[in-house]
Amino acid sequence: MADFVTGIDIGSSSIKAVVLSHREKPPKLIAFGAVATPQPGMVSETDMDLEVVGHAIKNLMVSLKASNSLVVVSLPESKIFTRVINDFPYLSDDELASSIHYSAEEFVPLPSDEVNLYWQIINRSKERNNTTVFVVASPKNSVAKYLKVLEMAKLKPIAIETDLVAVTRALVGSNPFAPTTLIIQLGASSTDLAVVSKSLILLTRSIGTGGLALTRVISQYLNFEPQQAEEYKKVYGLLEDQLGGKIYQTLKPLAEVIVSEARRVMQAFQTKYPQNPIKRVVLAGGGAKLPGLVIYLATNLGLEIQEADPWAYVGKDKSLQVRQLANTMQYAVAVGLAMYEE
Ligand SMILES: Nc1ncnc2c1ncn2[C@@H]1O[C@H](COP(=O)(O)OP(=O)(O)OP(=O)(O)O)[C@@H](O)[C@H]1O
Ligand SMILES: [Mg+2]
């Protein structure tokens, strides 16, 4: 089964898994599915809670007939620290490693022996005497927790990535002509943003405002049960002309939080890379399905907004119904993980 890779995205609201066959090029979709994340999920510190998450993953793998495949998993952006460092001179691999370890102390608020550092060289030029790297620092205890849960599911990952690294692979692939893109991934407990140029991540951000916060605000202000608030959110969302604009008005302040974060990221990027304008915004994650969101963002950000097609760079059987893949933006992370190649 070494030709089969399963990407497992342990989200705070649901666990998503995508199985791809790497026997073909591009890798081909074999199966995908999701289960609700048993609460409290990965935020828990007790083995009993984590065991339940492990069990849910194991069942999902059985239902997808993927138990023997290779596995790749991701850490949420809220658990890690990333930075693009673009002011190193030209450095050898060894020099680079020690410079990164030294610089990491600036953006990682943890002792250096408590984090794993991973990096990817974006650019290294002798002529311009410059090295640019994308650095990810993952706390060892977070990594250990994910490994433990997977072990409880009888799985051992061949790689641990980050949500945004995976999403970027799924949505941009290795397309060198892809226009510079702001990816906004709206999950349940967070919204993650990344600016991606020529398939390289140049800037990332994560905020704790996601779909859950939207549901909560409806439930609080309009006095609905959470379940009912969730339904109203999914039906009316940011549609101004529905229910006298009641849901729209309730959600607007939070939508504004996301818009201002997107603006901040765009501004920071433009300051750093004035020659490289952002051409479009791509929305991923379950929260991207919010009715009216595309128009709201287009109006407020003044850019072309696209809904992600997580399956754009994978092979699909013709027998697969279009509607089976409709509204599956929440699978972008799992697809990218399953696309992983050693
Ligand atoms: N049609 C819809 N309209 C609005 N929101 C939706 C819709 N469908 C799903 N959502 C929201 O998407 C969120 C779940 O998305 P997703 O599966 O990407 O999150 P997650 O990966 O579990 O969370 P996180 O990444 O933050 O840990 C939920 O908050 C849910 O309410
Ligand atoms: Mg998620």
Coordinates of C-alpha atoms and ligand atoms in Angstrom, one line a residue:
M1 CA 0.0 0.0 0.0
A2 CA 3.0 2.3 -0.1
D3 CA 1.6 3.8 -3.3
F4 CA -1.4 5.1 -1.3
V5 CA -1.0 8.2 0.8
T6 CA -3.8 9.3 3.2
G7 CA -3.8 12.9 4.3
I8 CA -5.5 13.3 7.7
D9 CA -6.6 16.8 8.8
I10 CA -7.6 16.8 12.5
G11 CA -9.7 19.9 12.6
S12 CA -11.4 21.3 15.7
S13 CA -14.9 20.5 14.3
S14 CA -14.2 17.6 12.0
I15 CA -11.5 15.1 11.0
K16 CA -11.1 14.9 7.2
A17 CA -9.2 12.2 5.4
V18 CA -8.3 11.9 1.7
V19 CA -6.7 8.9 0.0
L20 CA -4.6 9.4 -3.1
S21 CA -2.8 6.8 -5.3
H22 CA 0.7 7.9 -6.2
R23 CA 1.0 5.1 -8.8
E24 CA -0.4 7.7 -11.2
K25 CA 0.6 11.2 -12.2
P26 CA -1.0 13.4 -11.0
P27 CA -1.9 11.4 -7.9
K28 CA -5.4 10.0 -8.2
L29 CA -8.3 10.3 -5.8
I30 CA -9.3 6.9 -4.3
A31 CA -11.5 7.9 -1.4
F32 CA -12.3 10.7 1.0
G33 CA -14.5 11.2 4.1
A34 CA -14.9 13.0 7.4
V35 CA -16.2 12.5 10.9
A36 CA -17.1 15.0 13.6
T37 CA -14.2 15.6 16.0
P38 CA -15.1 14.1 19.4
Q39 CA -15.0 17.1 21.7
P40 CA -12.9 18.6 23.3
G41 CA -10.6 17.1 20.7
M42 CA -6.9 18.0 20.4
V43 CA -7.1 20.9 22.9
S44 CA -7.5 18.3 25.7
E45 CA -4.5 17.3 27.8
T46 CA -6.0 14.0 29.0
D47 CA -5.2 10.6 27.4
M48 CA -8.9 9.6 27.8
D49 CA -10.1 12.4 25.5
L50 CA -7.2 11.9 23.0
E51 CA -7.9 8.2 22.9
V52 CA -11.5 9.0 21.7
V53 CA -10.0 11.1 18.9
G54 CA -7.6 8.3 18.0
H55 CA -10.5 5.9 17.9
A56 CA -12.5 8.2 15.5
I57 CA -9.5 8.4 13.2
K58 CA -9.1 4.7 13.2
N59 CA -12.8 4.2 12.3
L60 CA -12.5 6.7 9.5
M61 CA -9.5 4.9 8.1
V62 CA -11.4 1.6 8.2
S63 CA -14.4 3.1 6.4
L64 CA -12.1 4.5 3.7
K65 CA -10.2 1.1 3.5
A66 CA -7.0 3.1 4.1
S67 CA -5.7 1.5 7.2
N68 CA -2.5 0.3 5.5
S69 CA -1.7 3.4 3.5
L70 CA 1.1 5.9 4.3
V71 CA -0.2 8.7 6.5
V72 CA 0.6 12.5 6.5
V73 CA -0.9 14.7 9.1
S74 CA -0.8 18.5 9.8
L75 CA -0.5 20.8 12.8
P76 CA -2.8 23.8 13.0
E77 CA -1.3 27.2 12.4
S78 CA -2.3 28.2 16.0
K79 CA 0.2 25.6 17.3
I80 CA 3.2 26.6 15.3
F81 CA 5.4 29.6 14.4
T82 CA 6.4 30.4 10.9
R83 CA 8.5 33.2 9.4
V84 CA 10.0 34.0 6.0
I85 CA 13.5 35.3 6.6
N86 CA 14.8 37.3 3.6
D87 CA 17.8 39.2 4.9
F88 CA 20.4 36.5 5.2
P89 CA 23.5 36.9 3.0
Y90 CA 24.5 34.0 0.7
L91 CA 25.1 31.1 3.1
S92 CA 26.2 27.4 2.8
D93 CA 23.8 24.8 4.2
D94 CA 25.7 24.6 7.5
E95 CA 25.9 28.3 7.9
L96 CA 22.2 28.5 7.1
A97 CA 21.3 25.9 9.7
S98 CA 23.1 27.8 12.5
S99 CA 21.7 31.2 11.3
I100 CA 18.2 29.9 11.4
H101 CA 18.6 28.4 14.8
Y102 CA 19.9 31.8 16.0
S103 CA 17.1 33.8 14.3
A104 CA 14.4 31.5 15.5
E105 CA 14.9 32.8 19.0
E106 CA 13.5 36.1 17.8
F107 CA 10.1 34.8 16.6
V108 CA 9.6 31.6 18.7
P109 CA 8.5 32.4 22.3
L110 CA 9.8 29.0 23.6
P111 CA 13.2 27.7 24.6
S112 CA 15.1 26.5 21.5
D113 CA 15.3 22.9 22.9
E114 CA 11.5 22.7 23.0
V115 CA 10.9 23.2 19.3
N116 CA 11.7 21.4 16.0
L117 CA 12.8 23.6 13.2
Y118 CA 12.1 22.9 9.6
W119 CA 12.9 25.1 6.7
Q120 CA 12.6 25.4 2.9
I121 CA 15.0 27.6 0.9
I122 CA 13.0 30.0 -1.2
N123 CA 15.9 31.7 -2.8
R124 CA 19.7 31.5 -2.6
S125 CA 21.8 33.8 -4.8
K126 CA 25.6 34.4 -4.8
E127 CA 25.2 37.4 -7.1
R128 CA 22.7 39.2 -4.9
N129 CA 24.4 37.9 -1.7
N130 CA 21.1 36.8 -0.4
T131 CA 19.4 33.7 1.1
T132 CA 15.6 33.6 1.7
V133 CA 14.0 30.8 3.7
F134 CA 10.6 29.8 4.9
V135 CA 11.0 28.5 8.5
V136 CA 8.5 26.5 10.6
A137 CA 9.0 26.0 14.3
S138 CA 6.8 23.3 15.8
P139 CA 6.7 22.9 19.6
K140 CA 7.9 19.3 20.5
N141 CA 5.0 18.8 22.9
S142 CA 2.4 19.6 20.1
V143 CA 4.1 17.2 17.8
A144 CA 4.3 14.5 20.5
K145 CA 0.5 14.9 21.1
Y146 CA -0.3 14.4 17.4
L147 CA 2.0 11.4 17.2
K148 CA 0.3 10.0 20.3
V149 CA -3.2 10.3 18.9
L150 CA -2.1 8.7 15.7
E151 CA -0.4 5.9 17.6
M152 CA -3.7 5.4 19.4
A153 CA -5.2 5.0 15.9
K154 CA -2.4 2.5 15.1
L155 CA -0.9 4.9 12.6
K156 CA 2.6 6.4 12.2
P157 CA 2.9 9.4 9.9
I158 CA 5.7 9.7 7.3
A159 CA 5.5 13.5 7.6
I160 CA 3.9 16.2 9.8
E161 CA 3.2 19.4 7.9
T162 CA 1.2 22.5 8.7
D163 CA -2.3 23.3 7.5
L164 CA -1.2 26.2 5.3
V165 CA 1.7 24.2 3.7
A166 CA -0.8 21.5 2.8
V167 CA -3.5 23.9 1.6
T168 CA -1.0 25.7 -0.6
R169 CA 0.1 22.4 -2.2
A170 CA -3.5 21.5 -3.0
L171 CA -4.6 24.9 -4.3
V172 CA -1.5 26.1 -6.2
G173 CA 0.4 22.9 -6.7
S174 CA 3.8 23.5 -8.3
N175 CA 2.3 25.8 -11.0
P176 CA 5.0 28.3 -11.6
F177 CA 2.6 30.6 -13.5
A178 CA 0.0 30.8 -10.7
P179 CA -0.7 34.5 -10.0
T180 CA 0.3 35.7 -6.6
T181 CA -2.5 34.7 -4.3
L182 CA -3.9 35.4 -0.9
I183 CA -5.3 32.1 0.5
I184 CA -7.9 32.6 3.2
Q185 CA -8.8 29.4 5.0
L186 CA -11.8 29.6 7.2
G187 CA -12.0 26.8 9.8
A188 CA -14.2 26.4 12.8
S189 CA -11.8 27.8 15.4
S190 CA -9.4 29.8 13.3
T191 CA -8.9 31.7 10.1
D192 CA -5.6 31.2 8.4
L193 CA -4.1 33.5 5.8
A194 CA -1.1 32.9 3.5
V195 CA 0.3 34.9 0.6
V196 CA 1.7 32.5 -2.0
S197 CA 3.8 33.4 -5.0
K198 CA 4.9 30.8 -7.5
S199 CA 3.9 28.0 -5.1
L200 CA 6.0 29.5 -2.3
I201 CA 4.5 30.7 0.9
L202 CA 5.9 34.2 1.6
L203 CA 3.7 35.3 4.5
T204 CA 1.3 33.6 7.0
R205 CA -1.1 34.7 9.7
S206 CA -3.7 33.0 11.9
I207 CA -6.4 34.5 14.0
G208 CA -8.8 32.8 16.4
T209 CA -12.0 34.0 14.6
G210 CA -13.6 31.2 12.6
G211 CA -16.9 29.6 11.9
L212 CA -17.5 28.8 15.6
A213 CA -17.3 32.4 16.5
L214 CA -19.9 33.2 13.8
T215 CA -22.3 30.6 15.2
R216 CA -21.7 31.8 18.8
V217 CA -22.5 35.4 18.0
I218 CA -25.8 34.5 16.3
S219 CA -26.7 32.3 19.3
Q220 CA -25.9 35.0 21.8
Y221 CA -27.5 38.0 20.1
L222 CA -30.6 36.4 18.7
N223 CA -31.0 33.9 21.6
F224 CA -30.9 30.7 19.5
E225 CA -29.7 27.3 20.5
P226 CA -26.3 26.6 19.0
Q227 CA -27.7 24.0 16.6
Q228 CA -30.3 26.5 15.4
A229 CA -27.7 29.3 15.2
E230 CA -25.5 27.1 13.0
E231 CA -28.4 26.5 10.6
Y232 CA -29.3 30.2 10.3
K233 CA -25.6 30.9 9.6
K234 CA -25.5 28.3 6.8
V235 CA -28.7 29.5 5.2
Y236 CA -28.6 33.3 5.6
G237 CA -24.9 34.1 6.3
L238 CA -23.9 37.5 5.0
L239 CA -26.9 37.9 2.7
E240 CA -28.1 41.4 3.4
D241 CA -31.6 41.1 2.0
Q242 CA -32.6 38.1 4.1
L243 CA -34.6 38.2 7.3
G244 CA -34.5 42.0 7.2
G245 CA -30.7 41.8 7.4
K246 CA -30.8 40.5 10.9
I247 CA -28.2 37.7 10.5
Y248 CA -26.1 39.9 8.3
Q249 CA -25.9 42.7 10.9
T250 CA -25.1 40.1 13.6
L251 CA -22.2 38.6 11.6
K252 CA -20.9 41.8 10.1
P253 CA -18.6 42.8 13.0
L254 CA -16.8 39.4 12.8
A255 CA -16.7 39.4 9.0
E256 CA -15.0 42.8 9.5
V257 CA -12.4 41.3 11.7
I258 CA -11.5 38.8 8.9
V259 CA -11.5 41.6 6.3
S260 CA -9.2 43.8 8.4
E261 CA -6.8 40.9 9.0
A262 CA -6.8 40.2 5.2
R263 CA -6.1 43.9 4.6
R264 CA -3.2 43.9 7.1
V265 CA -1.7 40.9 5.5
M266 CA -2.0 42.5 2.0
Q267 CA -0.4 45.7 3.2
A268 CA 2.4 43.9 4.9
F269 CA 3.0 41.9 1.8
Q270 CA 2.9 44.9 -0.4
T271 CA 5.4 46.8 1.8
K272 CA 7.8 43.8 1.7
Y273 CA 7.3 42.9 -2.0
P274 CA 6.2 46.0 -3.8
Q275 CA 7.1 44.4 -7.2
N276 CA 4.8 41.5 -6.6
P277 CA 1.1 42.5 -6.4
I278 CA -1.5 40.1 -5.0
K279 CA -3.8 39.2 -7.9
R280 CA -6.5 37.2 -6.4
V281 CA -8.0 35.7 -3.2
V282 CA -8.8 32.0 -2.9
L283 CA -11.2 30.8 -0.1
A284 CA -10.9 27.4 1.5
G285 CA -12.1 25.7 4.6
G286 CA -15.7 24.9 5.6
G287 CA -16.4 28.5 6.5
A288 CA -15.8 29.5 2.9
K289 CA -19.3 28.2 2.2
L290 CA -20.9 31.1 4.1
P291 CA -23.6 32.5 1.9
G292 CA -22.7 36.0 0.7
L293 CA -19.0 35.8 1.8
V294 CA -17.6 36.0 -1.8
I295 CA -19.4 39.2 -2.6
Y296 CA -18.7 40.6 0.8
L297 CA -15.0 40.1 0.4
A298 CA -14.9 41.2 -3.2
T299 CA -16.6 44.5 -2.2
N300 CA -14.3 45.0 0.8
L301 CA -11.0 43.8 -0.5
G302 CA -11.3 45.0 -4.1
L303 CA -9.8 41.8 -5.5
E304 CA -11.1 38.8 -7.5
I305 CA -12.4 36.2 -5.0
Q306 CA -12.4 32.5 -5.9
E307 CA -13.8 29.5 -4.1
A308 CA -11.1 26.8 -3.8
D309 CA -11.2 23.7 -5.8
P310 CA -9.2 21.3 -3.6
W311 CA -9.3 18.6 -6.3
A312 CA -7.8 20.8 -9.1
Y313 CA -4.4 19.0 -9.1
V314 CA -5.5 15.4 -8.4
G315 CA -6.7 12.8 -11.0
K316 CA -10.3 11.7 -10.8
D317 CA -12.2 8.8 -12.2
K318 CA -14.8 9.9 -14.8
S319 CA -17.4 7.9 -12.9
L320 CA -17.1 10.3 -10.0
Q321 CA -20.1 12.5 -9.9
V322 CA -19.5 16.3 -10.0
R323 CA -21.9 16.7 -7.1
Q324 CA -19.9 14.4 -5.0
L325 CA -17.1 16.9 -5.1
A326 CA -19.3 20.0 -4.8
N327 CA -19.0 22.0 -1.7
T328 CA -15.9 20.2 -0.4
M329 CA -13.7 23.3 0.3
Q330 CA -13.1 21.9 3.8
Y331 CA -11.0 19.1 2.3
A332 CA -8.2 21.4 1.0
V333 CA -5.8 20.6 3.9
A334 CA -6.3 16.8 3.7
V335 CA -5.9 16.8 -0.1
G336 CA -2.6 18.7 0.1
L337 CA -1.4 16.3 2.8
A338 CA -2.2 13.3 0.6
M339 CA -0.3 15.0 -2.3
Y340 CA 2.9 14.8 -0.2
E341 CA 5.8 13.2 -1.9
E342 CA 9.1 12.2 -0.2
Ligands
LIG1 N1 -22.6 26.2 4.4 C1 -21.9 26.7 5.4 N2 -22.0 28.1 5.6 C2 -21.2 28.6 6.6 N3 -20.4 28.0 7.4 C3 -20.2 26.7 7.1 C4 -20.9 26.0 6.1 N4 -20.6 24.7 6.1 C5 -19.7 24.6 7.1 N5 -19.4 25.7 7.7 C6 -18.6 26.0 8.9 O1 -17.3 25.6 8.6 C7 -16.6 25.3 9.8 C8 -15.9 23.9 9.7 O2 -14.9 24.1 8.7 P1 -13.7 23.1 8.7 O3 -14.1 21.7 8.6 O4 -12.7 23.7 7.6 O5 -13.1 23.4 10.1 P2 -12.1 22.6 11.0 O6 -10.9 22.1 10.2 O7 -12.8 21.5 11.8 O8 -11.6 23.7 12.1 P3 -10.2 24.3 12.4 O9 -9.3 24.2 11.2 O10 -10.4 25.7 12.7 O11 -9.7 23.5 13.5 C9 -17.7 25.2 10.9 O12 -17.6 26.4 11.7 C10 -19.0 25.3 10.1 O13 -20.0 25.9 10.8
MG2 MG -9.1 23.0 9.6

